[in-house]
Coordinates of C-alpha atoms in Angstrom, one line a residue:
R1350 CA 7.5 30.4 36.0
L1351 CA 4.5 30.5 33.6
V1352 CA 2.0 27.6 33.6
S1353 CA -1.0 27.3 31.3
T1354 CA -4.5 26.9 32.8
G1355 CA -7.8 25.6 31.6
D1356 CA -8.8 22.3 30.0
S1357 CA -7.2 22.8 26.6
R1358 CA -5.7 19.9 24.7
F1359 CA -2.3 21.6 25.1
N1360 CA -0.6 22.5 28.4
Y1361 CA 2.8 24.0 29.0
T1362 CA 5.2 25.2 31.7
L1363 CA 7.9 27.8 31.1
G1364 CA 10.5 28.9 33.6
A1365 CA 13.8 30.4 34.4
Y1366 CA 16.2 29.9 37.3
Y1367 CA 19.3 31.9 38.5
R1368 CA 21.7 31.2 41.4
D1369 CA 24.7 33.1 42.7
A1370 CA 26.6 31.3 45.4
K1371 CA 29.9 32.4 47.0
S1372 CA 32.1 30.7 49.5
H1373 CA 35.0 32.6 51.0
F1374 CA 37.2 31.6 53.9
Q1375 CA 40.2 33.4 55.2
G1376 CA 42.3 32.5 58.2
S1377 CA 45.8 31.4 59.4
G1378 CA 47.4 28.5 61.2
E1379 CA 50.7 27.2 62.5
T1380 CA 52.7 24.1 61.6
L1381 CA 55.6 22.5 63.6
F1382 CA 58.6 21.4 61.7
N1383 CA 62.0 20.3 63.2
G1384 CA 61.2 22.0 66.5
T1385 CA 60.2 25.3 64.9
V1386 CA 56.7 26.8 64.6
F1387 CA 55.9 28.3 61.2
P1388 CA 52.8 30.5 60.8
F1389 CA 50.9 30.3 57.5
P1390 CA 47.9 32.2 56.0
Y1391 CA 45.1 30.4 54.3
E1392 CA 42.5 31.8 51.9
F1393 CA 39.9 29.8 50.0
R1394 CA 37.3 31.1 47.5
N1395 CA 34.8 29.2 45.4
D1396 CA 32.1 31.0 43.4
S1397 CA 29.3 29.7 41.2
Q1398 CA 26.9 31.7 39.0
S1399 CA 24.4 29.4 37.3
W1400 CA 21.2 29.8 35.4
S1401 CA 18.7 27.7 33.5
L1402 CA 15.8 28.0 31.2
F1403 CA 13.2 25.2 31.0
A1404 CA 10.1 24.5 29.0
D1405 CA 7.7 21.6 29.1
G1406 CA 4.5 20.9 27.1
S1407 CA 2.0 18.2 26.5
V1408 CA -0.8 17.5 24.1
K1409 CA -3.8 15.2 24.5
L1410 CA -3.8 12.8 21.6
S1411 CA -7.2 11.4 22.8
D1412 CA -9.3 11.1 25.9
R1413 CA -6.8 8.6 27.3
F1414 CA -3.4 9.3 25.7
E1415 CA -1.2 12.3 26.4
L1416 CA 2.2 13.0 24.8
G1417 CA 4.7 15.4 26.4
G1418 CA 8.2 16.7 26.3
G1419 CA 10.5 19.3 27.5
V1420 CA 14.0 20.7 27.6
R1421 CA 16.3 22.4 30.1
V1422 CA 19.2 24.6 29.2
F1423 CA 21.8 25.0 32.0
E1424 CA 25.0 26.9 32.5
D1425 CA 27.3 27.1 35.5
D1426 CA 30.3 29.5 35.7
Q1427 CA 32.6 28.4 38.5
G1428 CA 35.7 30.1 39.9
F1429 CA 38.2 28.7 42.4
E1430 CA 41.2 30.3 44.2
E1431 CA 43.5 28.8 46.9
Y1432 CA 47.0 29.8 47.8
G1433 CA 47.1 32.0 44.8
I1434 CA 46.1 29.2 42.4
V1435 CA 43.2 30.4 40.3
K1436 CA 40.9 28.1 38.3
S1437 CA 37.7 28.8 36.4
E1438 CA 35.5 26.7 34.1
T1439 CA 32.0 26.8 32.6
F1440 CA 29.8 23.7 32.7
D1441 CA 26.8 23.6 30.4
S1442 CA 24.2 21.2 29.2
T1443 CA 21.0 20.9 27.3
D1444 CA 18.8 18.1 28.7
P1445 CA 15.6 16.8 27.0
R1446 CA 12.7 14.9 28.4
I1447 CA 9.8 13.0 26.7
Y1448 CA 6.9 11.1 28.2
L1449 CA 3.7 9.3 27.2
T1450 CA 0.8 8.7 29.6
Y1451 CA -2.3 6.5 29.2
A1452 CA -5.4 6.8 31.4
A1453 CA -6.4 3.2 31.9
S1454 CA -9.4 4.3 34.0
D1455 CA -10.8 7.3 35.8
H1456 CA -8.5 6.4 38.7
S1457 CA -5.3 5.0 37.2
K1458 CA -2.6 6.2 34.8
L1459 CA 0.3 4.4 33.1
Y1460 CA 3.3 6.4 32.0
F1461 CA 6.7 6.0 30.2
T1462 CA 9.4 8.7 30.3
I1463 CA 12.9 9.2 29.1
A1464 CA 14.9 12.1 30.6
E1465 CA 18.5 13.3 30.7
G1466 CA 20.2 15.0 33.7
F1467 CA 23.4 16.8 34.4
R1468 CA 25.6 17.6 37.4
S1469 CA 28.5 20.2 37.2
G1470 CA 32.1 19.3 37.7
G1471 CA 34.4 21.2 40.0
F1472 CA 37.8 21.8 41.4
N1473 CA 40.1 20.1 43.9
S1474 CA 42.6 21.8 46.3
F1475 CA 46.1 22.7 45.4
S1476 CA 47.4 21.6 42.0
N1477 CA 45.1 18.5 41.8
P1478 CA 43.2 18.3 38.6
S1479 CA 39.6 19.4 38.1
Y1480 CA 36.8 16.8 37.6
G1481 CA 34.3 16.8 34.8
P1482 CA 30.5 16.9 34.9
E1483 CA 28.3 13.9 35.5
Q1484 CA 25.5 13.0 33.0
V1485 CA 22.7 10.5 33.3
R1486 CA 19.9 9.2 31.0
N1487 CA 17.0 7.7 32.8
Y1488 CA 14.2 5.4 31.5
E1489 CA 11.1 4.8 33.6
I1490 CA 7.8 3.1 33.3
G1491 CA 5.1 2.9 35.9
V1492 CA 1.5 3.2 37.0
K1493 CA -0.3 5.4 39.5
S1494 CA -3.7 4.9 40.9
A1495 CA -5.9 6.7 43.5
N1496 CA -9.5 5.5 44.0
P1497 CA -11.4 7.6 46.5
D1498 CA -14.3 5.0 46.6
S1499 CA -12.1 2.2 47.9
G1500 CA -9.6 4.5 49.8
L1501 CA -6.7 2.8 48.1
S1502 CA -3.9 4.6 46.3
F1503 CA -0.7 3.0 44.9
E1504 CA 2.1 3.6 42.5
I1505 CA 4.9 1.4 41.2
A1506 CA 7.7 2.2 38.9
A1507 CA 10.7 0.4 37.3
Y1508 CA 13.6 2.4 36.0
F1509 CA 17.1 2.2 34.4
S1510 CA 19.7 4.9 34.8
D1511 CA 22.8 5.1 32.7
Y1512 CA 25.4 7.4 34.4
E1513 CA 28.4 8.7 32.5
D1514 CA 31.5 9.9 34.4
M1515 CA 29.9 9.5 37.9
I1516 CA 31.5 11.7 40.5
R1517 CA 33.0 10.1 43.7
R1518 CA 35.3 11.3 46.4
G1519 CA 38.1 8.9 47.2
L1520 CA 41.7 8.0 46.9
L1521 CA 42.6 8.2 43.3
I1522 CA 45.8 8.3 41.1
V1523 CA 47.1 11.8 40.3
G1524 CA 50.3 11.6 38.3
N1525 CA 52.5 9.2 40.2
Q1526 CA 50.9 9.7 43.6
F1527 CA 47.6 9.2 45.3
E1528 CA 45.3 11.9 46.5
N1529 CA 41.9 12.0 48.3
I1530 CA 40.0 14.1 45.8
Q1531 CA 36.8 14.3 43.8
A1532 CA 37.0 12.6 40.5
N1533 CA 35.1 10.9 37.7
I1534 CA 35.2 7.1 38.4
G1535 CA 33.6 5.8 35.2
N1536 CA 30.2 4.7 34.0
V1537 CA 27.5 3.3 36.2
E1538 CA 24.2 1.5 35.6
I1539 CA 21.4 1.5 38.0
K1540 CA 18.3 -0.7 37.8
G1541 CA 15.5 -0.3 40.3
V1542 CA 11.9 -0.8 41.3
E1543 CA 10.0 1.4 43.7
A1544 CA 6.4 1.0 45.0
A1545 CA 4.2 2.8 47.5
F1546 CA 0.6 2.5 48.7
G1547 CA -1.9 4.1 51.0
L1548 CA -5.1 2.6 52.3
Q1549 CA -7.9 4.3 54.3
A1550 CA -8.9 1.1 55.9
S1551 CA -11.7 2.7 58.0
D1552 CA -12.7 6.2 59.2
H1553 CA -10.1 5.8 62.0
V1554 CA -7.3 3.7 60.5
T1555 CA -4.9 4.6 57.7
L1556 CA -2.2 2.2 56.4
S1557 CA 0.8 3.1 54.2
G1558 CA 4.1 1.8 53.0
S1559 CA 6.8 2.0 50.4
A1560 CA 9.6 -0.2 49.2
A1561 CA 12.6 0.0 46.9
W1562 CA 14.9 -2.5 45.2
I1563 CA 18.1 -1.1 43.6
D1564 CA 20.9 -2.8 41.6
A1565 CA 23.7 -0.3 41.1
E1566 CA 27.1 -1.3 39.7
I1567 CA 30.1 0.1 37.9
V1568 CA 30.3 -1.0 34.3
S1569 CA 33.5 0.8 33.1
I1570 CA 36.4 2.4 34.9
A1571 CA 38.0 5.8 34.3
A1572 CA 41.8 5.9 33.9
T1573 CA 42.2 7.8 37.2
N1574 CA 40.1 5.3 39.2
S1575 CA 42.4 3.1 41.4
V1576 CA 39.8 1.9 43.9
N1577 CA 37.2 0.1 41.8
E1578 CA 36.8 -2.8 39.5
V1579 CA 34.1 -3.4 36.9
G1580 CA 31.2 -5.0 38.7
D1581 CA 31.7 -3.3 42.0
P1582 CA 28.6 -1.9 43.7
V1583 CA 28.0 1.8 44.0
D1584 CA 28.9 3.2 47.4
Y1585 CA 26.2 3.7 50.1
V1586 CA 23.3 2.3 48.0
P1587 CA 21.2 -0.4 49.8
E1588 CA 19.8 -3.2 47.6
F1589 CA 16.5 -3.3 49.4
S1590 CA 14.6 -1.1 51.8
F1591 CA 11.0 -0.6 53.0
T1592 CA 8.8 1.3 55.3
V1593 CA 5.3 0.4 56.6
A1594 CA 3.2 2.6 58.8
A1595 CA -0.2 2.7 60.5
D1596 CA -2.2 5.6 61.9
F1597 CA -5.1 5.4 64.3
D1598 CA -7.4 8.3 65.2
F1599 CA -9.7 8.2 68.2
Q1600 CA -11.2 10.5 70.9
W1601 CA -9.6 11.0 74.3
T1602 CA -12.7 13.0 75.3
A1603 CA -15.5 14.8 73.4
V1604 CA -13.2 17.8 72.7
I1605 CA -9.7 16.1 72.7
E1606 CA -8.7 14.1 69.6
G1607 CA -6.2 11.3 70.0
F1608 CA -3.8 9.7 67.6
L1609 CA -1.4 6.8 67.5
H1610 CA 1.3 6.3 64.9
L1611 CA 3.6 3.3 64.3
D1612 CA 6.2 2.9 61.6
L1613 CA 8.6 0.1 60.8
N1614 CA 11.7 0.9 58.7
Y1615 CA 14.1 -1.6 57.2
R1616 CA 17.3 -1.0 55.2
D1617 CA 19.8 -3.5 53.8
E1618 CA 23.5 -3.1 54.4
V1619 CA 25.3 -0.5 52.3
P1620 CA 28.8 -1.0 50.7
Y1621 CA 31.9 1.0 50.4
T1622 CA 34.7 -0.1 48.1
D1623 CA 38.4 0.8 48.2
R1624 CA 40.7 -1.6 46.4
F1625 CA 43.8 0.6 46.8
M1626 CA 43.9 1.2 50.6
Y1627 CA 42.8 -2.2 51.9
Y1628 CA 43.7 -5.8 51.5
P1629 CA 41.5 -7.8 49.2
E1630 CA 39.4 -9.3 52.0
F1631 CA 38.6 -5.8 53.2
A1632 CA 38.2 -4.1 49.8
V1633 CA 34.4 -4.1 50.0
Q1634 CA 33.2 -3.1 53.5
T1635 CA 29.5 -3.0 54.5
S1636 CA 27.3 -1.6 57.2
D1637 CA 24.8 -3.7 59.1
S1638 CA 21.2 -4.2 57.9
F1639 CA 18.7 -3.0 60.5
T1640 CA 15.0 -2.6 61.3
L1641 CA 13.8 0.4 63.4
L1642 CA 10.4 0.7 65.1
N1643 CA 9.1 4.2 66.0
T1644 CA 5.9 5.3 67.6
R1645 CA 4.0 8.5 68.6
L1646 CA 1.0 8.9 70.9
G1647 CA -0.7 12.2 71.2
A1648 CA -3.6 14.5 71.6
R1649 CA -5.0 17.4 69.5
L1650 CA -6.9 20.4 70.9
E1651 CA -8.2 23.3 68.9
K1652 CA -4.9 25.1 68.6
S1653 CA -2.4 22.8 70.2
T1654 CA -0.9 19.3 69.8
F1655 CA 0.9 17.2 72.4
E1656 CA 2.6 13.9 71.8
L1657 CA 4.9 11.3 73.4
F1658 CA 7.3 9.8 70.9
I1659 CA 9.7 6.9 71.2
N1660 CA 12.2 6.4 68.4
N1661 CA 14.0 3.1 68.0
L1662 CA 11.6 1.4 70.4
T1663 CA 13.5 -1.9 70.5
N1664 CA 16.8 -0.1 71.1
V1665 CA 18.5 -1.6 68.0
N1666 CA 22.3 -1.0 68.0
K1667 CA 23.6 -1.5 64.4
S1668 CA 26.3 0.0 62.2
V1669 CA 24.7 2.6 59.8
D1670 CA 27.9 3.2 57.8
P1671 CA 30.6 0.9 56.4
F1672 CA 34.0 0.8 58.2
D1673 CA 32.5 -1.0 61.2
I1674 CA 35.5 -3.3 61.2
W1675 CA 37.7 -0.2 62.0
S1676 CA 35.2 1.1 64.5
Q1677 CA 34.7 4.2 62.4
G1678 CA 31.1 3.8 61.3
N1679 CA 28.1 5.7 62.8
R1680 CA 25.6 3.6 64.6
T1681 CA 21.9 3.7 65.0
K1682 CA 20.7 6.3 67.6
P1683 CA 19.7 4.5 70.8
R1684 CA 16.1 4.5 72.0
T1685 CA 14.9 8.1 72.4
V1686 CA 11.9 9.1 74.4
G1687 CA 10.5 12.6 74.4
L1688 CA 7.6 15.0 74.6
K1689 CA 6.7 17.4 71.9
A1690 CA 4.2 20.3 72.0
T1691 CA 3.0 22.5 69.1
F1692 CA 0.9 25.6 69.4
D1693 CA -0.9 27.6 66.7
F1694 CA -1.5 31.3 67.2

């Protein structure tokens, strides 16, 4: 990666990336049929060689405006082999990005950006069909501010993402039967707002928090999608979530520093949709919404830190995943109390 330095009107970043990933499994098993045990071998191979080149540059149009853009060229060569079935395919994409920033003051900046993204497709087991790549175009507008005089920093952003051929794992139509495979389910639109803040309230107290609101729904259905309808929510995406935290610094003694941390985390229920497997009243299943409180109390010495932590202080017991109606969903971890020590050498 090459990055320009200095205070010139033009700044740039150039870079390259290469990845060679191999997955190979070989083994054997047995199956029982009509009272007879049949041994069978199993071999699986999945390889991926991918590379990308990227460039990004910006130019200062004035003391307050800056215009920038970039591009990423990507290629992924995949190979797959199972039970003698060999598949290979190359996925490639050229994804641009453009942005404009405005320095409203010495401490705050507004920005607008448009960017495209790409995710490779892949292969399913046996003779099941491959699935294509997923592409997204994202629009985002926001503001960032950090004022050292007041100790307040914050950022807020609103975005819209347009997904084409989103990838999902589920029970889908393959020919005249149904298979649990990866496939492109159709197009998805996501609208959201995210915000975060930090406040140095005093020399000993720091407050922080973040929140997100997301509206994600399927707007068109691929021909192979048997589990969704237009308007269904996207799986495992909560509509609203937030975190607030407080940190307090104090002195246990003249040479031992103390600290207390509290954080409160809330997450809405998350959905899962399957209109093929379940009756209509169970087609959209959801987890619970829940709020967790965690705390840490500790001491710092010159080269060591000791802390007592309590996670899920109020011992909330809620379903984290959908499928709670079938008793298959994970649940929040019960109250956990522990000690932690860190030493620097």
